[in-house]
Amino acid sequence: MVSLDEIAKRLDDLLRTGEIPDYQPAVNGVQVENRNPIRKIAVAVDCSQRTIDATIEAGANLLVVHHGLFWGGLQPMRGPFYERIYRLLINDIAVYSAHLPLDAHPTVGNNVLLARELGLTPSAPFARYQNIYIGARGECDLPTVEVAARADRFARTHGGRAVTSAILPDRRTRRWAICTGAGASADTLREAISTGVDTLVVGEGPHWTAVDAPELGVAIVYAGHYATETLGVRALGEWLADEFDLPWSFVEAPTGL
Ligand SMILES: [Zn+2]
């Protein structure tokens, strides 16, 4: 068994949690403390009643997530939000969250791992956010329908499916970029165009991005917010198990998005 402080410190060092900027509700690092040493780790994309209950069931007392407790913003501890906190506290479960530090990481990050999953090799960073890059880009020579099919096969292993903006069947992908999660935006599209990217693989994005994509000469593959962010937490689980010789499990809780 290992103390939460020790695990949190190693994770903070690995992920450079103190240096990487993020959106305010991300609250990277320990979000909820506990009292007893950590005996087992559960990892999940989201911190929900569902994943908290699965953590209890697995006998774990540390839940490591990509999306923490605070994305709903400042709110009173009532209703479902209270229920999450209550279940964590009475079961002595700690929560550690890693958002952009996990997206951006060069070895356990969602973006590099999704590239590998799709058989693509990154050669440059992509998706600038303040002073960091979240995503990855590279070159290949594949039919775009093949990139889309690989993304779809991957999404289906996590309860989702991939959708692609309108493309011609013989279109080829020569320069790709990946930005997991809510990766299709005005910023990523602008960056795709300025870097010559012809195919952008994301988790999700607003409808207008699929309307604009064909006119901009970019294909967007929407592989699911949930599915594209399962890889980082799983890699963290493996890394933690190795570092601390602790059992771990991945909690699958697809959202349909
Ligand atoms: Zn996300």
CSV table of N, CA and C in Angstrom, one decimal, residues 147-205:
chain,number,residue,atom,x,y,z
A,147,VAL,N,-8.6,5.7,-43.1
A,147,VAL,CA,-8.3,6.4,-41.8
A,147,VAL,C,-9.7,6.4,-41.0
A,148,ALA,N,-10.8,6.7,-41.7
A,148,ALA,CA,-12.1,6.7,-41.1
A,148,ALA,C,-12.5,5.3,-40.6
A,149,ALA,N,-12.2,4.3,-41.3
A,149,ALA,CA,-12.6,2.9,-40.9
A,149,ALA,C,-11.8,2.5,-39.7
A,150,ARG,N,-10.5,2.9,-39.6
A,150,ARG,CA,-9.7,2.5,-38.5
A,150,ARG,C,-10.2,3.3,-37.2
A,151,ALA,N,-10.6,4.5,-37.4
A,151,ALA,CA,-11.2,5.3,-36.3
A,151,ALA,C,-12.5,4.7,-35.8
A,152,ASP,N,-13.3,4.2,-36.8
A,152,ASP,CA,-14.6,3.6,-36.5
A,152,ASP,C,-14.4,2.3,-35.7
A,153,ARG,N,-13.4,1.5,-36.2
A,153,ARG,CA,-13.2,0.2,-35.5
A,153,ARG,C,-12.8,0.5,-34.0
A,154,PHE,N,-11.9,1.5,-33.9
A,154,PHE,CA,-11.5,1.8,-32.5
A,154,PHE,C,-12.6,2.3,-31.7
A,155,ALA,N,-13.4,3.2,-32.2
A,155,ALA,CA,-14.6,3.8,-31.5
A,155,ALA,C,-15.5,2.7,-31.0
A,156,ARG,N,-15.7,1.7,-31.9
A,156,ARG,CA,-16.7,0.7,-31.5
A,156,ARG,C,-16.2,-0.2,-30.4
A,157,THR,N,-14.9,-0.3,-30.2
A,157,THR,CA,-14.4,-1.0,-29.0
A,157,THR,C,-14.8,-0.3,-27.7
A,158,HIS,N,-15.2,0.9,-27.8
A,158,HIS,CA,-15.6,1.7,-26.6
A,158,HIS,C,-17.0,2.2,-26.7
A,159,GLY,N,-17.8,1.4,-27.3
A,159,GLY,CA,-19.3,1.7,-27.3
A,159,GLY,C,-19.7,2.9,-28.2
A,160,GLY,N,-18.8,3.4,-29.1
A,160,GLY,CA,-19.1,4.5,-29.9
A,160,GLY,C,-19.0,4.1,-31.4
A,161,ARG,N,-18.9,5.1,-32.3
A,161,ARG,CA,-18.7,4.9,-33.7
A,161,ARG,C,-18.1,6.2,-34.2
A,162,ALA,N,-17.4,6.1,-35.4
A,162,ALA,CA,-16.9,7.3,-36.0
A,162,ALA,C,-17.7,7.8,-37.1
A,163,VAL,N,-17.8,9.1,-37.2
A,163,VAL,CA,-18.6,9.8,-38.3
A,163,VAL,C,-17.6,10.7,-39.0
A,164,THR,N,-17.7,10.7,-40.3
A,164,THR,CA,-16.7,11.5,-41.1
A,164,THR,C,-17.5,12.6,-41.9
A,165,SER,N,-16.9,13.8,-42.0
A,165,SER,CA,-17.5,14.9,-42.8
A,165,SER,C,-17.5,14.4,-44.3
A,166,ALA,N,-18.3,15.1,-45.1
A,166,ALA,CA,-18.5,14.6,-46.5
A,166,ALA,C,-17.1,14.6,-47.2
A,167,ILE,N,-16.8,13.4,-47.8
A,167,ILE,CA,-15.6,13.3,-48.6
A,167,ILE,C,-15.9,12.5,-49.9
A,168,LEU,N,-15.0,12.6,-50.9
A,168,LEU,CA,-15.1,11.8,-52.1
A,168,LEU,C,-14.5,10.4,-51.8
A,169,PRO,N,-15.0,9.3,-52.4
A,169,PRO,CA,-14.5,8.0,-52.0
A,169,PRO,C,-13.0,7.8,-52.3
A,170,ASP,N,-12.5,8.5,-53.3
A,170,ASP,CA,-11.1,8.3,-53.7
A,170,ASP,C,-10.1,9.2,-53.0
A,171,ARG,N,-10.6,10.0,-52.1
A,171,ARG,CA,-9.8,11.0,-51.4
A,171,ARG,C,-8.6,10.3,-50.7
A,172,ARG,N,-7.4,10.9,-50.7
A,172,ARG,CA,-6.3,10.4,-49.9
A,172,ARG,C,-5.9,11.3,-48.8
A,173,THR,N,-5.5,10.7,-47.7
A,173,THR,CA,-4.9,11.4,-46.5
A,173,THR,C,-3.4,11.4,-46.6
A,174,ARG,N,-2.9,12.6,-46.7
A,174,ARG,CA,-1.4,12.7,-46.7
A,174,ARG,C,-0.8,13.4,-45.5
A,175,ARG,N,-1.6,14.4,-45.0
A,175,ARG,CA,-1.2,15.0,-43.7
A,175,ARG,C,-2.4,15.0,-42.8
A,176,TRP,N,-2.1,14.4,-41.6
A,176,TRP,CA,-3.2,14.2,-40.7
A,176,TRP,C,-2.9,14.9,-39.4
A,177,ALA,N,-3.9,15.2,-38.6
A,177,ALA,CA,-3.7,15.8,-37.3
A,177,ALA,C,-4.7,15.2,-36.3
A,178,ILE,N,-4.4,15.0,-35.1
A,178,ILE,CA,-5.3,14.5,-34.1
A,178,ILE,C,-5.4,15.5,-32.9
A,179,CYS,N,-6.7,15.7,-32.5
A,179,CYS,CA,-6.9,16.4,-31.3
A,179,CYS,C,-8.1,15.7,-30.6
A,180,THR,N,-7.9,14.9,-29.6
A,180,THR,CA,-8.9,14.1,-28.9
A,180,THR,C,-9.9,15.0,-28.2
A,181,GLY,N,-11.0,14.4,-27.8
A,181,GLY,CA,-12.0,15.1,-27.1
A,181,GLY,C,-12.7,16.1,-28.0
A,182,ALA,N,-13.1,17.3,-27.5
A,182,ALA,CA,-13.8,18.3,-28.3
A,182,ALA,C,-12.8,19.0,-29.2
A,183,GLY,N,-12.2,18.2,-30.1
A,183,GLY,CA,-11.0,18.7,-30.9
A,183,GLY,C,-11.3,19.5,-32.1
A,184,ALA,N,-12.6,19.5,-32.6
A,184,ALA,CA,-12.9,20.3,-33.8
A,184,ALA,C,-13.3,21.7,-33.4
A,185,SER,N,-12.6,22.7,-33.8
A,185,SER,CA,-12.9,24.1,-33.4
A,185,SER,C,-12.4,25.0,-34.4
A,186,ALA,N,-12.7,26.3,-34.2
A,186,ALA,CA,-12.2,27.3,-35.2
A,186,ALA,C,-10.7,27.3,-35.1
A,187,ASP,N,-10.1,27.2,-33.9
A,187,ASP,CA,-8.7,27.2,-33.7
A,187,ASP,C,-8.0,26.0,-34.4
A,188,THR,N,-8.5,24.8,-34.2
A,188,THR,CA,-7.9,23.6,-34.8
A,188,THR,C,-8.0,23.6,-36.3
A,189,LEU,N,-9.2,24.0,-36.8
A,189,LEU,CA,-9.3,24.1,-38.3
A,189,LEU,C,-8.4,25.1,-38.9
A,190,ARG,N,-8.2,26.2,-38.2
A,190,ARG,CA,-7.3,27.3,-38.7
A,190,ARG,C,-5.9,26.7,-38.7
A,191,GLU,N,-5.5,26.0,-37.6
A,191,GLU,CA,-4.2,25.4,-37.6
A,191,GLU,C,-4.0,24.3,-38.6
A,192,ALA,N,-5.0,23.5,-38.8
A,192,ALA,CA,-4.9,22.5,-39.8
A,192,ALA,C,-4.6,23.1,-41.2
A,193,ILE,N,-5.3,24.1,-41.5
A,193,ILE,CA,-5.1,24.8,-42.8
A,193,ILE,C,-3.7,25.4,-42.9
A,194,SER,N,-3.3,26.0,-41.9
A,194,SER,CA,-2.0,26.7,-41.9
A,194,SER,C,-0.8,25.7,-42.0
A,195,THR,N,-1.1,24.4,-41.5
A,195,THR,CA,0.0,23.4,-41.5
A,195,THR,C,-0.2,22.4,-42.7
A,196,GLY,N,-1.2,22.6,-43.5
A,196,GLY,CA,-1.4,21.8,-44.7
A,196,GLY,C,-2.0,20.4,-44.3
A,197,VAL,N,-2.7,20.4,-43.2
A,197,VAL,CA,-3.3,19.1,-42.8
A,197,VAL,C,-4.6,18.9,-43.6
A,198,ASP,N,-4.7,17.7,-44.2
A,198,ASP,CA,-5.9,17.4,-45.0
A,198,ASP,C,-7.0,16.6,-44.2
A,199,THR,N,-6.6,15.9,-43.1
A,199,THR,CA,-7.5,15.1,-42.4
A,199,THR,C,-7.3,15.3,-40.9
A,200,LEU,N,-8.4,15.7,-40.2
A,200,LEU,CA,-8.3,16.0,-38.8
A,200,LEU,C,-9.1,14.9,-38.1
A,201,VAL,N,-8.5,14.2,-37.2
A,201,VAL,CA,-9.2,13.2,-36.4
A,201,VAL,C,-9.5,13.8,-35.0
A,202,VAL,N,-10.7,13.8,-34.6
A,202,VAL,CA,-11.1,14.5,-33.3
A,202,VAL,C,-12.0,13.5,-32.5
A,203,GLY,N,-12.4,13.9,-31.3
A,203,GLY,CA,-13.4,13.2,-30.6
A,203,GLY,C,-14.8,13.7,-31.1
A,204,GLU,N,-15.0,15.0,-31.0
A,204,GLU,CA,-16.3,15.6,-31.4
A,204,GLU,C,-16.1,17.0,-31.8
A,205,GLY,N,-17.1,17.7,-32.2
A,205,GLY,CA,-17.0,19.1,-32.5
A,205,GLY,C,-18.4,19.6,-32.9
